[in-house]
Coordinates of N, CA and C in Angstrom, one line a residue:
X250 N -78.1 222.9 121.3 CA -77.6 222.2 120.2 C -78.5 221.0 119.8
X251 N -79.0 220.4 120.8 CA -80.0 219.2 120.6 C -81.2 219.7 119.8
X252 N -81.8 220.8 120.3 CA -83.0 221.4 119.6 C -82.7 221.7 118.2
X253 N -81.5 222.3 117.9 CA -81.1 222.7 116.6 C -81.0 221.5 115.7
X254 N -80.3 220.4 116.2 CA -80.1 219.2 115.4 C -81.4 218.5 115.1
X255 N -82.3 218.5 116.0 CA -83.6 217.9 115.8 C -84.4 218.7 114.8
X256 N -84.4 220.0 114.9 CA -85.1 220.8 114.0 C -84.6 220.7 112.5
X257 N -83.3 220.6 112.4 CA -82.7 220.5 111.1 C -83.0 219.1 110.5
X258 N -83.1 218.1 111.3 CA -83.4 216.7 110.8 C -84.9 216.7 110.3
X259 N -85.8 217.3 111.1 CA -87.2 217.3 110.7 C -87.4 218.2 109.5
X260 N -86.7 219.3 109.4 CA -86.8 220.2 108.3 C -86.3 219.5 107.0
X261 N -85.2 218.7 107.1 CA -84.7 218.0 105.9 C -85.7 216.9 105.5
X262 N -86.3 216.2 106.4 CA -87.3 215.2 106.0 C -88.5 215.8 105.3
X263 N -89.0 216.9 105.8 CA -90.1 217.6 105.2 C -89.7 218.2 103.8
X264 N -88.5 218.7 103.7 CA -88.1 219.3 102.4 C -88.0 218.2 101.4
X265 N -87.6 217.0 101.7 CA -87.5 215.9 100.8 C -88.9 215.5 100.4
X266 N -89.9 215.5 101.3 CA -91.2 215.1 100.9 C -91.8 216.1 100.0
X267 N -91.6 217.4 100.3 CA -92.2 218.5 99.4 C -91.6 218.4 98.0
X268 N -90.3 218.1 97.9 CA -89.7 218.0 96.6 C -90.2 216.8 95.9
X269 N -90.4 215.7 96.6 CA -90.7 214.4 96.0 C -92.1 214.4 95.4
X270 N -93.1 215.0 96.1 CA -94.5 214.9 95.6 C -95.0 216.3 95.0
X271 N -94.1 217.3 95.0 CA -94.5 218.6 94.4 C -95.6 219.3 95.3
X272 N -95.4 219.2 96.6 CA -96.4 219.9 97.5 C -96.1 221.4 97.6
X273 N -97.1 222.1 98.1 CA -96.9 223.5 98.3 C -96.1 223.8 99.6
X274 N -96.4 223.0 100.7 CA -95.8 223.1 101.9 C -96.0 221.8 102.8
X275 N -95.2 221.6 103.8 CA -95.4 220.6 104.8 C -95.0 221.2 106.1
X276 N -95.8 220.8 107.1 CA -95.7 221.4 108.4 C -96.1 220.5 109.5
X277 N -95.4 220.5 110.7 CA -95.8 219.8 111.9 C -96.7 220.8 112.7
X278 N -97.9 220.3 113.0 CA -98.9 221.1 113.8 C -99.4 220.3 114.9
X279 N -100.1 221.0 115.9 CA -100.7 220.3 117.0 C -102.2 220.1 116.9
X280 N -102.8 220.7 115.8 CA -104.2 220.5 115.6 C -104.5 220.1 114.2
X281 N -105.5 219.4 114.0 CA -105.8 218.9 112.6 C -107.1 219.4 112.1
X282 N -107.6 220.5 112.7 CA -109.0 221.0 112.3 C -108.9 222.3 111.6
X283 N -107.8 222.7 111.0 CA -107.7 224.0 110.3 C -108.3 223.8 108.9
X284 N -109.2 224.7 108.5 CA -109.9 224.7 107.2 C -109.5 226.0 106.5
X285 N -108.5 225.9 105.6 CA -108.0 227.1 105.0 C -108.5 227.3 103.6
X286 N -109.1 226.3 103.0 CA -109.5 226.4 101.6 C -108.5 225.9 100.7
X287 N -107.3 225.6 101.2 CA -106.2 225.1 100.4 C -106.2 223.6 100.4
X288 N -106.2 222.8 99.3 CA -106.3 221.4 99.4 C -105.1 220.8 100.2
X289 N -105.4 220.0 101.2 CA -104.3 219.5 102.1 C -104.7 218.2 102.6
X290 N -103.7 217.5 103.1 CA -103.8 216.2 103.8 C -103.2 216.4 105.2
X291 N -103.9 215.8 106.2 CA -103.4 215.9 107.5 C -103.2 214.5 108.0
X292 N -101.9 214.1 108.4 CA -101.6 212.8 108.8 C -101.2 212.8 110.3
X293 N -101.9 211.8 111.1 CA -101.6 211.7 112.5 C -100.2 211.1 112.7
X294 N -99.4 211.7 113.6 CA -98.1 211.2 113.9 C -98.1 210.6 115.3
X295 N -99.3 210.6 116.0 CA -99.3 210.1 117.4 C -98.8 211.2 118.3
X296 N -99.2 211.0 119.6 CA -98.8 212.0 120.6 C -99.4 213.3 120.5
X297 N -100.5 213.4 119.8 CA -101.3 214.6 119.7 C -100.7 215.6 118.6
X298 N -99.9 215.2 117.7 CA -99.4 216.1 116.7 C -99.6 215.5 115.3
X299 N -99.5 216.4 114.3 CA -99.9 216.0 113.0 C -98.9 216.6 112.0
X300 N -98.9 215.9 110.8 CA -98.2 216.5 109.6 C -99.3 217.0 108.7
X301 N -99.2 218.3 108.3 CA -100.1 218.9 107.4 C -99.4 219.2 106.1
X302 N -99.9 218.6 105.0 CA -99.2 218.8 103.7 C -100.2 219.5 102.8
X303 N -99.9 220.7 102.3 CA -100.7 221.4 101.3 C -100.3 221.0 100.0
X304 N -101.3 220.5 99.2 CA -101.0 219.9 97.9 C -101.0 220.9 96.8
X305 N -100.1 220.7 95.8 CA -100.1 221.5 94.6 C -100.9 220.9 93.5
X306 N -101.0 221.6 92.4 CA -101.8 221.1 91.3 C -101.2 219.9 90.6
X307 N -99.8 219.7 90.8 CA -99.2 218.5 90.2 C -99.0 217.4 91.1
X308 N -99.4 217.6 92.4 CA -99.1 216.6 93.4 C -99.7 215.3 93.1
X309 N -101.0 215.2 93.0 CA -101.7 213.9 92.8 C -101.6 213.4 91.4
X310 N -101.2 214.2 90.4 CA -101.2 213.8 89.1 C -99.9 213.2 88.6
X311 N -98.8 213.8 89.1 CA -97.5 213.3 88.6 C -96.7 212.5 89.6
X312 N -97.2 212.4 90.9 CA -96.5 211.7 91.9 C -97.4 210.8 92.7
X313 N -97.0 209.6 93.0 CA -97.7 208.7 93.9 C -97.6 209.2 95.4
X314 N -98.6 209.8 95.9 CA -98.5 210.4 97.2 C -98.6 209.5 98.4
X315 N -99.5 208.4 98.3 CA -99.7 207.6 99.4 C -98.5 206.9 99.9
X316 N -97.6 206.3 99.1 CA -96.4 205.7 99.6 C -95.5 206.7 100.3
X317 N -95.5 207.9 99.7 CA -94.6 209.0 100.3 C -95.2 209.4 101.7
X318 N -96.5 209.5 101.8 CA -97.1 209.8 103.1 C -96.8 208.7 104.1
X319 N -96.9 207.5 103.7 CA -96.6 206.4 104.7 C -95.1 206.4 105.1
X320 N -94.2 206.7 104.2 CA -92.8 206.8 104.4 C -92.5 207.9 105.4
X321 N -93.0 209.1 105.1 CA -92.7 210.3 106.0 C -93.2 210.1 107.4
X322 N -94.4 209.5 107.5 CA -95.0 209.3 108.8 C -94.1 208.4 109.6
X323 N -93.6 207.3 109.0 CA -92.7 206.4 109.8 C -91.4 207.1 110.1
X324 N -90.9 207.9 109.2 CA -89.6 208.6 109.4 C -89.7 209.6 110.5
X325 N -90.8 210.4 110.6 CA -91.0 211.4 111.6 C -91.1 210.7 113.0
X326 N -91.9 209.6 113.0 CA -92.0 208.9 114.3 C -90.7 208.3 114.8
X327 N -89.9 207.9 113.8 CA -88.6 207.3 114.2 C -87.7 208.5 114.7
X328 N -87.7 209.6 114.1 CA -86.9 210.8 114.6 C -87.3 211.1 116.0
X329 N -88.6 211.2 116.3 CA -89.1 211.5 117.6 C -88.6 210.5 118.6
X330 N -88.6 209.2 118.3 CA -88.1 208.2 119.2 C -86.6 208.3 119.4
X331 N -85.9 208.5 118.3 CA -84.4 208.6 118.4 C -84.0 209.8 119.3
X332 N -84.6 210.9 119.2 CA -84.3 212.1 119.9 C -84.9 212.1 121.3
X333 N -85.8 211.1 121.6 CA -86.5 210.9 122.9 C -87.2 212.2 123.3
X334 N -88.0 212.7 122.4 CA -88.8 213.9 122.7 C -90.3 213.6 122.6
X335 N -91.1 214.4 123.3 CA -92.5 214.2 123.3 C -93.2 214.9 122.1
X336 N -92.5 216.0 121.6 CA -93.1 216.7 120.5 C -92.0 217.1 119.5
X337 N -92.3 217.0 118.2 CA -91.4 217.5 117.2 C -91.5 219.0 117.1
X338 N -90.5 219.7 116.7 CA -90.6 221.2 116.5 C -91.6 221.5 115.4
X339 N -92.3 222.6 115.6 CA -93.3 223.0 114.6 C -92.7 223.8 113.5
X340 N -92.0 223.1 112.6 CA -91.4 223.8 111.4 C -92.2 223.7 110.2
X341 N -92.1 224.6 109.3 CA -92.8 224.6 108.0 C -91.8 224.6 106.9
X342 N -92.0 223.9 105.8 CA -91.1 223.8 104.7 C -91.9 224.0 103.4
X343 N -91.4 224.9 102.6 CA -92.0 225.1 101.2 C -90.9 224.9 100.2
X344 N -91.2 224.8 98.9 CA -90.2 224.6 97.9 C -89.1 225.6 98.0
X345 N -87.9 225.2 97.4 CA -86.7 226.0 97.6 C -86.8 227.4 97.0
X346 N -87.6 227.6 95.9 CA -87.7 228.9 95.3 C -88.7 229.7 96.1
X347 N -88.3 230.8 96.6 CA -89.2 231.6 97.4 C -90.3 232.2 96.5
X348 N -91.6 232.2 97.0 CA -92.7 232.7 96.2 C -92.6 234.2 96.1
X349 N -93.2 234.7 95.0 CA -93.2 236.2 94.8 C -94.2 236.8 95.8
X350 N -94.1 238.1 95.9 CA -95.1 238.8 96.9 C -96.5 238.6 96.4
X351 N -96.7 238.5 95.1 CA -98.1 238.3 94.6 C -98.6 236.9 95.0
X352 N -97.7 235.9 94.9 CA -98.2 234.6 95.3 C -98.4 234.5 96.8
X353 N -97.6 235.2 97.6 CA -97.7 235.2 99.1 C -99.1 235.9 99.4
X354 N -99.4 237.0 98.8 CA -100.6 237.7 99.0 C -101.8 236.8 98.6
X355 N -101.7 236.1 97.5 CA -102.7 235.2 97.1 C -103.0 234.1 98.2
X356 N -101.9 233.5 98.7 CA -102.0 232.5 99.8 C -102.7 233.1 101.0
X357 N -102.3 234.3 101.4 CA -103.0 235.0 102.5 C -104.5 235.1 102.2
X358 N -104.8 235.5 101.0 CA -106.2 235.7 100.6 C -106.9 234.4 100.7
X359 N -106.3 233.3 100.3 CA -106.9 232.0 100.4 C -107.4 231.7 101.8
X360 N -106.5 231.9 102.8 CA -106.9 231.7 104.2 C -108.0 232.6 104.6
X361 N -108.0 233.9 104.1 CA -109.1 234.8 104.5 C -110.4 234.4 103.8
X362 N -110.4 233.8 102.6 CA -111.6 233.3 102.0 C -112.2 232.2 102.9
X363 N -111.3 231.3 103.3 CA -111.8 230.2 104.2 C -112.4 230.8 105.5
X364 N -111.8 231.8 106.1 CA -112.3 232.4 107.3 C -113.7 233.1 107.0
X365 N -113.8 233.8 105.9 CA -115.0 234.5 105.5 C -116.2 233.6 105.2
X366 N -115.9 232.3 105.0 CA -116.9 231.3 104.7 C -117.5 230.6 105.9
X367 N -117.0 231.0 107.1 CA -117.6 230.4 108.3 C -119.0 231.0 108.5
X368 N -119.8 230.4 109.4 CA -121.2 230.8 109.6 C -121.2 232.2 110.1
X369 N -122.1 233.0 109.5 CA -122.3 234.4 109.9 C -121.3 235.4 109.4
X370 N -120.2 235.0 108.8 CA -119.2 235.9 108.3 C -119.5 236.4 106.9
X371 N -119.0 237.6 106.6 CA -119.2 238.1 105.2 C -118.0 238.5 104.6
X372 N -116.9 238.9 105.4 CA -115.6 239.3 104.8 C -114.6 239.2 105.8
X373 N -113.3 239.1 105.4 CA -112.2 239.0 106.3 C -111.0 239.8 105.8
X374 N -110.2 240.4 106.7 CA -109.2 241.3 106.2 C -107.9 241.1 107.1
X375 N -106.7 241.3 106.5 CA -105.5 241.4 107.2 C -104.9 242.8 107.0
X376 N -104.5 243.5 108.0 CA -104.0 244.8 107.9 C -102.6 244.9 108.7
X377 N -101.9 245.9 108.3 CA -100.6 246.1 109.1 C -100.4 247.6 109.2
X378 N -99.9 248.0 110.3 CA -99.6 249.5 110.6 C -98.1 249.6 110.9
X379 N -97.3 250.0 110.0 CA -95.9 250.1 110.2 C -95.5 251.5 110.7
X380 N -94.7 251.5 111.8 CA -94.1 252.7 112.3 C -95.1 253.7 112.7
X381 N -96.2 253.3 113.3 CA -97.3 254.2 113.7 C -98.1 254.8 112.6
X382 N -98.0 254.3 111.4 CA -98.8 254.8 110.3 C -100.2 254.3 110.3
X383 N -101.1 254.8 109.6 CA -102.5 254.3 109.6 C -102.5 252.8 109.0
X384 N -103.4 252.0 109.4 CA -103.4 250.6 109.0 C -103.5 250.5 107.5
X385 N -102.7 249.7 106.9 CA -102.8 249.4 105.4 C -103.4 248.0 105.2
X386 N -104.2 247.9 104.2 CA -104.8 246.6 103.8 C -103.8 245.7 103.1
X387 N -103.5 244.5 103.6 CA -102.6 243.6 103.0 C -103.4 242.7 102.1
X388 N -104.5 242.1 102.6 CA -105.3 241.2 101.8 C -106.7 241.1 102.3
X389 N -107.7 240.7 101.5 CA -109.0 240.5 102.0 C -109.7 239.3 101.3
X390 N -110.7 238.8 101.9 CA -111.4 237.7 101.2 C -112.1 238.1 100.0
X391 N -112.8 239.2 100.1 CA -113.6 239.8 98.9 C -113.4 241.3 98.8
X392 N -113.5 241.8 97.7 CA -113.4 243.3 97.5 C -114.4 244.0 98.4
X393 N -114.0 244.8 99.3 CA -114.9 245.5 100.2 C -115.8 246.5 99.5
X394 N -117.0 246.6 100.0 CA -117.9 247.6 99.5 C -117.6 248.9 100.3
X395 N -118.4 250.0 100.1 CA -118.1 251.3 100.7 C -118.2 251.2 102.2
X396 N -119.2 250.5 102.7 CA -119.4 250.4 104.2 C -118.2 249.6 104.8
X397 N -117.8 248.5 104.2 CA -116.7 247.7 104.7 C -115.4 248.5 104.6
X398 N -115.2 249.3 103.6 CA -114.0 250.0 103.4 C -113.8 251.1 104.5
X399 N -114.9 251.6 105.0 CA -114.9 252.5 106.1 C -114.8 251.8 107.5
X400 N -115.2 250.6 107.5 CA -115.2 249.8 108.8 C -113.9 249.2 109.2
X401 N -113.2 248.6 108.2 CA -112.0 247.8 108.6 C -110.8 248.7 109.2
X402 N -110.6 250.0 108.7 CA -109.5 250.8 109.3 C -109.8 251.1 110.8
X403 N -111.1 251.3 111.1 CA -111.5 251.7 112.4 C -111.3 250.4 113.3
X404 N -111.7 249.3 112.9 CA -111.5 248.0 113.7 C -110.0 247.7 113.8
X405 N -109.2 247.9 112.8 CA -107.8 247.6 112.9 C -107.1 248.5 114.0
X406 N -107.5 249.8 114.0 CA -106.9 250.7 115.0 C -107.3 250.3 116.4
X407 N -108.5 249.9 116.5 CA -109.0 249.5 117.9 C -108.3 248.2 118.3
X408 N -108.1 247.3 117.4 CA -107.4 246.0 117.8 C -106.0 246.3 118.2
X409 N -105.3 247.3 117.6 CA -104.0 247.5 117.9 C -103.8 248.3 119.2
X410 N -104.9 249.0 119.7 CA -104.8 249.8 120.9 C -105.5 249.3 122.1
X411 N -106.3 248.2 121.9 CA -107.1 247.6 123.0 C -106.6 246.3 123.3
X412 N -106.0 246.1 124.5 CA -105.4 244.8 124.8 C -106.5 243.9 125.5
X413 N -106.4 242.6 125.1 CA -107.3 241.7 125.8 C -106.8 241.5 127.2
X414 N -107.7 241.0 128.1 CA -107.3 240.8 129.5 C -106.2 239.8 129.6
X415 N -105.1 240.1 130.4 CA -104.0 239.2 130.6 C -103.2 238.9 129.3
X416 N -103.2 239.8 128.4 CA -102.6 239.5 127.1 C -102.0 240.8 126.5
X417 N -100.9 240.6 125.8 CA -100.4 241.8 125.1 C -101.0 242.0 123.7
X418 N -101.9 241.1 123.3 CA -102.6 241.2 122.1 C -104.0 241.9 122.3
X419 N -104.4 242.6 121.2 CA -105.7 243.3 121.3 C -106.8 242.5 120.7
X420 N -108.0 242.8 121.2 CA -109.2 242.0 120.8 C -110.4 243.0 120.8
X421 N -111.1 242.9 119.7 CA -112.4 243.7 119.6 C -113.5 242.8 119.3
X422 N -114.5 242.9 120.2 CA -115.7 242.0 120.0 C -116.9 243.0 119.8
X423 N -117.4 243.1 118.6 CA -118.6 243.9 118.3 C -119.7 243.1 117.9
X424 N -120.9 243.6 117.9 CA -122.1 242.8 117.4 C -121.9 242.3 115.9
X425 N -121.2 243.1 115.2 CA -121.1 242.9 113.7 C -119.7 242.6 113.3
X426 N -118.7 242.4 114.2 CA -117.3 242.2 113.8 C -116.5 241.6 114.9
X427 N -115.4 241.0 114.5 CA -114.4 240.5 115.5 C -113.0 240.9 114.9
X428 N -112.2 241.4 115.8 CA -110.8 241.8 115.3 C -109.8 241.4 116.4
X429 N -108.6 241.0 116.0 CA -107.5 240.7 116.9 C -106.2 241.2 116.3
X430 N -105.3 241.7 117.2 CA -104.0 242.0 116.7 C -103.1 240.8 116.9
X431 N -102.0 240.7 116.0 CA -101.1 239.6 116.1 C -99.8 240.0 115.3
X432 N -98.8 239.2 115.5 CA -97.5 239.5 114.8 C -97.1 240.9 115.1
X433 N -96.4 241.6 114.2 CA -95.9 243.0 114.4 C -96.9 244.0 113.8
X434 N -97.8 244.5 114.7 CA -98.7 245.6 114.3 C -99.7 245.1 113.2
X435 N -100.0 243.8 113.2 CA -101.0 243.3 112.2 C -102.3 243.1 112.9
X436 N -103.4 243.2 112.1 CA -104.7 242.9 112.7 C -105.5 242.0 111.7
X437 N -106.2 241.0 112.3 CA -107.1 240.1 111.5 C -108.5 240.5 111.9
X438 N -109.3 240.8 110.9 CA -110.7 241.3 111.1 C -111.7 240.4 110.3
X439 N -112.8 240.1 111.0 CA -113.9 239.4 110.4 C -115.2 240.2 110.6
X440 N -115.9 240.4 109.5 CA -117.2 241.1 109.6 C -118.2 240.0 109.7
X441 N -119.2 240.2 110.6 CA -120.1 239.1 110.9 C -121.5 239.7 111.1
X442 N -122.5 238.8 111.1 CA -123.9 239.2 111.5 C -124.3 238.5 112.7
X443 N -125.2 239.1 113.5 CA -125.7 238.4 114.7 C -126.7 237.3 114.4
X444 N -126.8 236.4 115.3 CA -125.8 236.1 116.4 C -124.7 235.2 115.9
X445 N -123.5 235.4 116.4 CA -122.4 234.5 116.1 C -121.7 234.0 117.4
X446 N -121.1 232.9 117.3 CA -120.4 232.3 118.5 C -119.0 232.9 118.6
X447 N -118.8 233.7 119.7 CA -117.5 234.3 119.8 C -116.4 233.3 120.1
X448 N -116.7 232.3 120.8 CA -115.6 231.3 121.1 C -115.1 230.6 119.8
X449 N -116.1 230.3 118.9 CA -115.8 229.7 117.6 C -115.0 230.6 116.7
X450 N -115.5 231.9 116.6 CA -114.8 232.8 115.8 C -113.4 233.1 116.3
X451 N -113.3 233.3 117.6 CA -111.9 233.6 118.2 C -111.0 232.4 117.9
X452 N -111.5 231.2 118.0 CA -110.7 230.0 117.8 C -110.2 229.9 116.3
X453 N -111.1 230.2 115.4 CA -110.8 230.1 114.0 C -109.8 231.2 113.6
X454 N -110.0 232.4 114.2 CA -109.1 233.5 113.9 C -107.7 233.2 114.4
X455 N -107.6 232.6 115.6 CA -106.2 232.3 116.1 C -105.6 231.2 115.2
X456 N -106.4 230.3 114.7 CA -105.8 229.3 113.8 C -105.2 229.9 112.6
X457 N -106.0 230.8 112.0 CA -105.6 231.5 110.7 C -104.4 232.4 111.0
X458 N -104.4 233.0 112.2 CA -103.2 233.9 112.5 C -101.9 233.1 112.6
X459 N -102.0 231.9 113.1 CA -100.8 231.0 113.2 C -100.3 230.7 111.8
X460 N -101.1 230.6 110.9 CA -100.7 230.3 109.5 C -100.1 231.6 108.9
X461 N -100.7 232.7 109.1 CA -100.3 234.0 108.5 C -98.9 234.5 109.0
X462 N -98.6 234.1 110.2 CA -97.2 234.6 110.7 C -96.1 233.9 109.9
X463 N -96.4 232.8 109.2 CA -95.4 232.2 108.4 C -95.3 232.8 107.0
X464 N -96.4 233.5 106.6 CA -96.4 234.1 105.3 C -96.1 235.6 105.3
X465 N -96.5 236.3 106.3 CA -96.3 237.8 106.3 C -94.8 238.2 106.3
X466 N -93.9 237.5 106.9 CA -92.5 237.9 106.7 C -92.0 237.9 105.3
X467 N -92.6 237.1 104.4 CA -92.2 237.0 103.0 C -92.5 238.3 102.3
X468 N -93.4 239.1 102.8 CA -93.7 240.4 102.2 C -92.7 241.5 102.5
X469 N -91.9 241.3 103.5 CA -90.9 242.3 103.9 C -89.7 242.2 103.0
X470 N -89.0 243.3 102.8 CA -87.8 243.2 102.0 C -86.7 242.5 102.8
X471 N -85.8 241.9 102.1 CA -84.7 241.1 102.7 C -83.8 242.1 103.5
X472 N -83.3 241.6 104.7 CA -82.4 242.5 105.5 C -81.1 242.7 104.7
X473 N -80.3 243.7 105.1 CA -79.0 243.9 104.5 C -78.0 242.8 104.8
X474 N -78.1 242.2 105.9 CA -77.2 241.0 106.3 C -78.1 239.8 106.6
X475 N -78.6 239.1 105.6 CA -79.6 238.1 105.9 C -79.0 236.9 106.7
X476 N -77.7 236.7 106.6 CA -77.0 235.6 107.3 C -77.0 235.8 108.8
X477 N -77.2 237.1 109.2 CA -77.1 237.4 110.6 C -78.5 237.6 111.3
X478 N -79.5 237.4 110.5 CA -80.9 237.6 111.0 C -81.7 236.4 110.7
X479 N -82.4 235.9 111.7 CA -83.3 234.8 111.5 C -84.7 235.1 111.9
X480 N -85.6 235.2 111.1 CA -87.0 235.6 111.4 C -87.6 234.4 112.2
X481 N -88.2 234.7 113.3 CA -88.9 233.7 114.1 C -90.2 234.3 114.6
X482 N -91.3 234.0 114.0 CA -92.6 234.7 114.4 C -92.9 234.3 115.8
X483 N -93.5 235.3 116.6 CA -93.9 235.0 117.9 C -95.1 234.0 118.0
X484 N -95.3 233.5 119.2 CA -96.4 232.5 119.4 C -97.7 233.3 119.5
X485 N -98.7 232.8 118.9 CA -100.0 233.4 119.0 C -100.8 232.7 120.1
X486 N -101.4 233.5 121.0 CA -102.0 232.9 122.2 C -103.3 232.1 121.8

């Protein structure tokens, strides 16, 4: 009950911020180095956690954001002290109206564009294989050419069937590509050229995967009894 009350209070504070300044989303995170290509502000909350606010087109034009940022920072720190916890729950809040599937896909594509812009990368893909079917392309950073179109299905299948050591997730490390499985039968693929730093690429892919698990459920149809089902994406290693 304590965790639920704390999460509800943090969620309400973030929802008020999003509505006040017209932001796309607000989220508590443990790292401040994500580069997604979406305009955002990251505010230190102390204790090694941050508030990341993705800004909308009307955010800085119609609303004074600096006073709002100062207010929410003090508010979240006060919530943490009052509940006597070391970390706030990692909740994410977006505007009340749910985005359309096209907008969700566009957001996913934005993250992939940022991933494809890292050193040595040429393109990035997200795929999903439902019920054992062949992988389907959900989004990509750029329209794939003939070679890339033949490459990503093969990499996706390998990522879903090859488990990394001591992990239930799959990982493929090729001279010209990196792929990892995540969420429910999804794969994140980056095409690269040699030489590339595997640790850096793996780190960036895991960062992007953490963001995508909040977007991918929005592409699924609503359950028949939504009040009885609460989607909670699994933790990415």
